[in-house]
Amino acid sequence: MNNLSGKVAVLTGGGGGIGRATAELLAKQGMKVVLLGGNNSDKLQLTQTLVGQYSECLAIPGNLTDMAFLKQGVEAAVARFKGIDVLINNAGVAQNQQFEDISVEDFDRIMAINFRVPFFLTQQALPYLKRSDSATIINVASVVSHAGYPMQSVYTASKHALLGWSKSLGAEYYQDNIRVHAISPGGVYTDMVKISRPDLKADGMIMPEEIANIVLFFLANRGNAVVDEIMVHRVNKQPFLV
Ligand SMILES: NC(=O)c1ccc[n+]([C@@H]2O[C@H](COP(=O)([O-])OP(=O)(O)OC[C@H]3O[C@@H](n4cnc5c(N)ncnc54)[C@H](OP(=O)(O)O)[C@@H]3O)[C@@H](O)[C@H]2O)c1
């Protein structure tokens, strides 16, 4: 197991769900955590308090779709912690809507947060990751990265884009000792799923902590075996069903 103590993780979407559980778990390993972005500063503040029980934590609220914010966020992270070892692209938005009703504004918003943000945030963080001896990028994709779902055409397309880019990035930067992983969860019991899929019940859903454990597995087991993507299905569902 790699010693993660003192390593610096920048994580988006830390205000709840998978992001909060991951931030807490990494802090318990002694990692310094930057919670980058979030429109709801109360939720981000709560995560900062939880994480701060275990390790140093910097919270930077703001809208990730603002390109200037991405640059400023990375600069603020490096100013505080002197580098970046791990980038976790986790923030995302889902939408359940019939294809013919999706507006250009919805399309742009969802593609931006789910794909453009990870893409350009990684560009900003890359010079610092290149200097790390344990550089790792983890993209939180989805089972919809691998399958087509009715009523989720933009979300599905954005997560396909995220997974495709993850594969390309991993191949391109392997020689720079940067590992790229994608995790593709099915239904995880978070605010997102409660809002976008109110038909799904908590019983049998994946818990955010289970995804956090997989993130930790990637970081703690940095050997010669490279795992590029992991699909995580609910226990009571067939593969490819949310
Ligand atoms: N839950 C599932 O079933 C499931 C399944 C597969 C994949 N995923 C993926 O898991 C990731 C985390 O989602 P979650 O389930 O943990 O839901 P969540 O609790 O709703 O987390 C989403 C996070 O993204 C942040 N966010 C959204 N738009 C943003 C923006 N423009 N600027 C800054 N932050 C923004 C939200 O912050 P604010 O609320 O402060 O805006 C929130 O903290 C997402 O990428 C999602 O697609 C989830």
Short mmCIF file of C-alpha atoms and ligand atoms in Angstrom, two decimals:
data_model
loop_
_atom_site.label_atom_id
_atom_site.label_comp_id
_atom_site.label_asym_id
_atom_site.label_seq_id
_atom_site.Cartn_x
_atom_site.Cartn_y
_atom_site.Cartn_z
CA MET A 1 0.00 0.00 0.00
CA ASN A 2 1.33 3.43 -0.91
CA ASN A 3 1.65 5.94 1.87
CA LEU A 4 -0.72 8.75 0.95
CA SER A 5 0.01 10.93 3.96
CA GLY A 6 0.88 14.48 2.92
CA LYS A 7 -0.15 13.99 -0.71
CA VAL A 8 -2.42 16.65 -2.16
CA ALA A 9 -5.77 15.83 -3.74
CA VAL A 10 -7.88 18.34 -5.66
CA LEU A 11 -11.47 17.18 -5.85
CA THR A 12 -14.53 18.72 -7.51
CA GLY A 13 -18.09 18.22 -6.33
CA GLY A 14 -17.04 17.97 -2.70
CA GLY A 15 -20.27 19.46 -1.36
CA GLY A 16 -22.02 16.11 -0.98
CA GLY A 17 -22.50 12.57 -2.15
CA ILE A 18 -19.51 10.79 -3.65
CA GLY A 19 -17.28 13.86 -3.35
CA ARG A 20 -17.83 14.34 0.37
CA ALA A 21 -17.34 10.64 1.16
CA THR A 22 -14.15 10.60 -0.91
CA ALA A 23 -12.77 13.77 0.62
CA GLU A 24 -13.31 12.39 4.12
CA LEU A 25 -11.73 9.04 3.32
CA LEU A 26 -8.65 10.60 1.71
CA ALA A 27 -8.24 12.98 4.65
CA LYS A 28 -8.31 9.97 6.99
CA GLN A 29 -5.22 8.73 5.11
CA GLY A 30 -3.53 12.05 5.87
CA MET A 31 -4.00 13.53 2.42
CA LYS A 32 -4.41 17.28 2.10
CA VAL A 33 -7.68 17.98 0.32
CA VAL A 34 -8.76 20.87 -1.89
CA LEU A 35 -12.51 21.07 -2.40
CA LEU A 36 -12.67 22.90 -5.70
CA GLY A 37 -15.94 24.46 -6.80
CA GLY A 38 -19.49 24.31 -5.56
CA ASN A 39 -22.48 26.60 -5.84
CA ASN A 40 -23.80 25.70 -2.41
CA SER A 41 -21.23 27.08 0.02
CA ASP A 42 -23.05 25.67 3.09
CA LYS A 43 -22.65 22.12 1.77
CA LEU A 44 -19.02 22.77 0.92
CA GLN A 45 -18.42 24.27 4.37
CA LEU A 46 -19.86 21.15 6.02
CA THR A 47 -17.50 18.94 4.03
CA GLN A 48 -14.59 21.19 4.97
CA THR A 49 -15.49 20.80 8.65
CA LEU A 50 -15.74 17.01 8.35
CA VAL A 51 -12.49 16.73 6.40
CA GLY A 52 -10.74 19.17 8.70
CA GLN A 53 -11.11 16.69 11.59
CA TYR A 54 -8.50 14.51 9.91
CA SER A 55 -6.29 16.68 7.72
CA GLU A 56 -5.75 20.07 6.15
CA CYS A 57 -8.52 21.17 3.83
CA LEU A 58 -8.96 24.16 1.55
CA ALA A 59 -12.45 24.87 0.23
CA ILE A 60 -12.83 27.08 -2.83
CA PRO A 61 -16.49 27.65 -3.64
CA GLY A 62 -17.42 28.78 -7.13
CA ASN A 63 -18.84 27.82 -10.47
CA LEU A 64 -16.58 25.32 -12.20
CA THR A 65 -17.97 26.17 -15.62
CA ASP A 66 -16.23 29.54 -15.37
CA MET A 67 -12.88 28.96 -17.11
CA ALA A 68 -11.14 31.69 -15.12
CA PHE A 69 -12.26 29.98 -11.91
CA LEU A 70 -10.54 26.74 -12.96
CA LYS A 71 -7.22 28.54 -13.40
CA GLN A 72 -7.59 30.52 -10.17
CA GLY A 73 -8.62 27.39 -8.29
CA VAL A 74 -5.56 25.43 -9.34
CA GLU A 75 -3.32 28.41 -8.53
CA ALA A 76 -4.91 28.74 -5.08
CA ALA A 77 -4.46 25.01 -4.42
CA VAL A 78 -0.78 25.15 -5.37
CA ALA A 79 -0.22 28.36 -3.41
CA ARG A 80 -1.54 26.63 -0.28
CA PHE A 81 -0.16 23.09 -0.63
CA LYS A 82 2.80 23.56 -3.03
CA GLY A 83 1.70 20.95 -5.57
CA ILE A 84 -0.96 18.55 -6.77
CA ASP A 85 -0.64 14.76 -6.69
CA VAL A 86 -4.19 13.68 -7.36
CA LEU A 87 -7.04 15.21 -9.33
CA ILE A 88 -10.52 13.79 -8.90
CA ASN A 89 -12.99 15.05 -11.48
CA ASN A 90 -16.20 14.26 -9.67
CA ALA A 91 -18.63 17.19 -10.04
CA GLY A 92 -21.50 16.46 -12.37
CA VAL A 93 -25.13 17.09 -13.15
CA ALA A 94 -27.79 14.70 -14.42
CA GLN A 95 -31.03 15.38 -16.18
CA ASN A 96 -34.04 13.23 -16.97
CA GLN A 97 -35.75 14.75 -19.98
CA GLN A 98 -37.13 13.64 -23.30
CA PHE A 99 -34.69 14.22 -26.14
CA GLU A 100 -36.99 16.52 -28.16
CA ASP A 101 -37.45 18.89 -25.20
CA ILE A 102 -33.80 19.48 -24.42
CA SER A 103 -32.78 23.09 -24.97
CA VAL A 104 -29.43 24.38 -26.16
CA GLU A 105 -28.95 25.87 -22.68
CA ASP A 106 -29.49 22.49 -20.98
CA PHE A 107 -27.20 20.80 -23.50
CA ASP A 108 -24.42 23.33 -22.93
CA ARG A 109 -24.77 23.27 -19.13
CA ILE A 110 -24.62 19.50 -18.82
CA MET A 111 -21.85 19.01 -21.36
CA ALA A 112 -19.90 21.78 -19.67
CA ILE A 113 -19.96 20.49 -16.11
CA ASN A 114 -19.67 16.80 -16.99
CA PHE A 115 -17.07 17.00 -19.74
CA ARG A 116 -15.62 20.45 -20.49
CA VAL A 117 -14.76 21.10 -16.82
CA PRO A 118 -12.80 17.85 -16.28
CA PHE A 119 -11.06 18.37 -19.62
CA PHE A 120 -9.85 21.91 -18.98
CA LEU A 121 -9.34 21.54 -15.23
CA THR A 122 -6.99 18.68 -16.01
CA GLN A 123 -5.15 20.92 -18.48
CA GLN A 124 -4.65 23.47 -15.71
CA ALA A 125 -3.50 20.85 -13.18
CA LEU A 126 -1.26 18.90 -15.56
CA PRO A 127 1.98 20.91 -15.09
CA TYR A 128 1.78 20.20 -11.34
CA LEU A 129 0.79 16.55 -11.77
CA LYS A 130 3.83 16.06 -13.98
CA ARG A 131 6.03 17.05 -11.03
CA SER A 132 4.44 14.50 -8.68
CA ASP A 133 5.87 11.03 -8.15
CA SER A 134 2.37 9.60 -7.76
CA ALA A 135 0.27 11.60 -10.20
CA THR A 136 -3.21 10.21 -10.59
CA ILE A 137 -6.34 11.50 -12.29
CA ILE A 138 -9.64 9.87 -11.40
CA ASN A 139 -12.71 10.67 -13.45
CA VAL A 140 -16.10 9.81 -12.02
CA ALA A 141 -17.97 8.59 -15.07
CA SER A 142 -21.13 6.46 -14.92
CA VAL A 143 -22.67 3.26 -16.17
CA VAL A 144 -24.24 5.57 -18.76
CA SER A 145 -20.68 5.98 -20.12
CA HIS A 146 -21.11 2.43 -21.43
CA ALA A 147 -24.79 2.20 -22.33
CA GLY A 148 -27.64 4.31 -23.71
CA TYR A 149 -30.41 5.37 -21.38
CA PRO A 150 -33.82 6.73 -22.38
CA MET A 151 -34.56 10.24 -21.09
CA GLN A 152 -30.88 10.84 -20.39
CA SER A 153 -29.48 11.63 -23.80
CA VAL A 154 -27.28 14.59 -22.88
CA TYR A 155 -26.13 13.03 -19.60
CA THR A 156 -25.32 9.80 -21.43
CA ALA A 157 -23.47 11.63 -24.20
CA SER A 158 -21.49 13.70 -21.70
CA LYS A 159 -20.41 10.62 -19.75
CA HIS A 160 -19.47 8.78 -22.96
CA ALA A 161 -17.30 11.78 -23.80
CA LEU A 162 -15.74 11.72 -20.34
CA LEU A 163 -14.85 8.03 -20.61
CA GLY A 164 -13.51 8.32 -24.16
CA TRP A 165 -11.32 11.24 -23.17
CA SER A 166 -10.12 9.37 -20.04
CA LYS A 167 -8.86 6.52 -22.22
CA SER A 168 -7.07 8.88 -24.57
CA LEU A 169 -5.54 10.85 -21.70
CA GLY A 170 -4.32 7.69 -19.97
CA ALA A 171 -2.58 6.52 -23.13
CA GLU A 172 -1.10 9.95 -23.83
CA TYR A 173 0.39 10.59 -20.39
CA TYR A 174 1.35 7.09 -19.30
CA GLN A 175 4.97 7.85 -20.20
CA ASP A 176 4.86 10.84 -17.87
CA ASN A 177 3.99 8.47 -15.01
CA ILE A 178 0.49 9.88 -14.76
CA ARG A 179 -2.21 7.28 -14.12
CA VAL A 180 -5.73 7.92 -15.35
CA HIS A 181 -8.69 5.93 -14.06
CA ALA A 182 -12.42 6.11 -14.64
CA ILE A 183 -15.04 4.81 -12.23
CA SER A 184 -18.48 4.12 -13.66
CA PRO A 185 -21.03 3.77 -10.88
CA GLY A 186 -24.63 2.68 -11.19
CA GLY A 187 -27.17 4.23 -8.86
CA VAL A 188 -25.47 5.81 -5.86
CA TYR A 189 -27.62 7.17 -3.06
CA THR A 190 -26.84 10.89 -3.30
CA ASP A 191 -28.76 14.15 -3.83
CA MET A 192 -28.27 13.74 -7.58
CA VAL A 193 -30.10 10.45 -7.77
CA LYS A 194 -32.76 11.54 -5.31
CA ILE A 195 -33.60 14.48 -7.60
CA SER A 196 -33.07 12.98 -11.06
CA ARG A 197 -34.45 9.47 -10.32
CA PRO A 198 -37.05 9.82 -7.55
CA ASP A 199 -38.43 6.44 -8.67
CA LEU A 200 -35.33 4.71 -7.27
CA LYS A 201 -35.45 3.67 -3.61
CA ALA A 202 -32.50 3.76 -1.22
CA ASP A 203 -32.72 0.02 -0.63
CA GLY A 204 -30.08 -1.74 -2.70
CA MET A 205 -28.44 1.45 -3.91
CA ILE A 206 -24.68 1.89 -3.84
CA MET A 207 -23.52 4.08 -0.95
CA PRO A 208 -21.15 7.02 -1.66
CA GLU A 209 -18.60 5.49 0.74
CA GLU A 210 -18.35 2.43 -1.55
CA ILE A 211 -17.20 4.62 -4.44
CA ALA A 212 -14.81 6.44 -2.11
CA ASN A 213 -13.27 3.06 -1.23
CA ILE A 214 -12.60 2.40 -4.91
CA VAL A 215 -10.93 5.79 -5.28
CA LEU A 216 -8.73 4.89 -2.33
CA PHE A 217 -7.93 1.51 -3.88
CA PHE A 218 -6.62 3.24 -7.02
CA LEU A 219 -4.45 5.60 -5.01
CA ALA A 220 -3.16 3.13 -2.45
CA ASN A 221 -2.33 0.37 -4.95
CA ARG A 222 -0.13 2.23 -7.37
CA GLY A 223 2.00 -0.58 -8.69
CA ASN A 224 2.72 -2.02 -12.10
CA ALA A 225 -0.83 -3.19 -12.68
CA VAL A 226 -2.86 -0.42 -14.28
CA VAL A 227 -6.62 -0.51 -13.91
CA ASP A 228 -8.11 1.92 -16.38
CA GLU A 229 -11.83 1.72 -15.64
CA ILE A 230 -14.13 0.12 -13.10
CA MET A 231 -17.86 -0.39 -13.48
CA VAL A 232 -19.82 -0.59 -10.24
CA HIS A 233 -23.29 -2.10 -10.40
CA ARG A 234 -26.00 -2.25 -7.78
CA VAL A 235 -26.23 -5.60 -6.10
CA ASN A 236 -29.83 -6.24 -7.12
CA LYS A 237 -29.57 -5.09 -10.72
CA GLN A 238 -28.27 -6.65 -13.88
CA PRO A 239 -25.18 -5.04 -15.37
CA PHE A 240 -25.95 -1.89 -17.41
CA LEU A 241 -29.07 -1.01 -15.46
CA VAL A 242 -28.96 2.03 -13.21
N1 LIG B 1 -25.49 9.27 -7.90
C1 LIG B 1 -25.41 8.41 -8.88
O1 LIG B 1 -26.24 7.53 -9.04
C2 LIG B 1 -24.27 8.51 -9.85
C3 LIG B 1 -24.09 7.43 -10.73
C4 LIG B 1 -23.04 7.49 -11.64
C5 LIG B 1 -22.21 8.60 -11.66
N2 LIG B 1 -22.41 9.62 -10.80
C6 LIG B 1 -21.53 10.77 -10.88
O2 LIG B 1 -20.96 11.01 -9.62
C7 LIG B 1 -20.53 12.36 -9.56
C8 LIG B 1 -20.92 12.95 -8.21
O3 LIG B 1 -22.33 13.01 -8.12
P1 LIG B 1 -23.16 12.64 -6.79
O4 LIG B 1 -24.00 11.48 -7.12
O5 LIG B 1 -22.27 12.59 -5.62
O6 LIG B 1 -24.17 13.87 -6.70
P2 LIG B 1 -24.15 15.27 -5.92
O7 LIG B 1 -24.12 15.04 -4.46
O8 LIG B 1 -25.28 16.03 -6.51
O9 LIG B 1 -22.76 15.88 -6.35
C9 LIG B 1 -22.58 16.65 -7.50
C10 LIG B 1 -21.64 17.77 -7.14
O10 LIG B 1 -21.32 18.51 -8.32
C11 LIG B 1 -21.30 19.89 -7.96
N3 LIG B 1 -21.57 20.76 -9.10
C12 LIG B 1 -22.52 20.60 -10.05
N4 LIG B 1 -22.46 21.62 -10.93
C13 LIG B 1 -21.45 22.42 -10.51
C14 LIG B 1 -20.90 23.64 -10.99
N5 LIG B 1 -21.35 24.25 -12.10
N6 LIG B 1 -19.86 24.19 -10.31
C15 LIG B 1 -19.39 23.61 -9.19
N7 LIG B 1 -19.86 22.46 -8.69
C16 LIG B 1 -20.88 21.88 -9.35
C17 LIG B 1 -22.39 20.03 -6.91
O11 LIG B 1 -22.14 21.16 -6.12
P3 LIG B 1 -23.32 22.22 -5.78
O12 LIG B 1 -24.50 21.40 -5.31
O13 LIG B 1 -22.75 23.08 -4.73
O14 LIG B 1 -23.57 22.94 -7.06
C18 LIG B 1 -22.25 18.73 -6.13
O15 LIG B 1 -21.37 18.88 -5.03
C19 LIG B 1 -21.17 13.06 -10.77
O16 LIG B 1 -20.21 13.24 -11.77
C20 LIG B 1 -22.22 12.06 -11.23
O17 LIG B 1 -22.49 12.17 -12.60
C21 LIG B 1 -23.44 9.59 -9.88
#
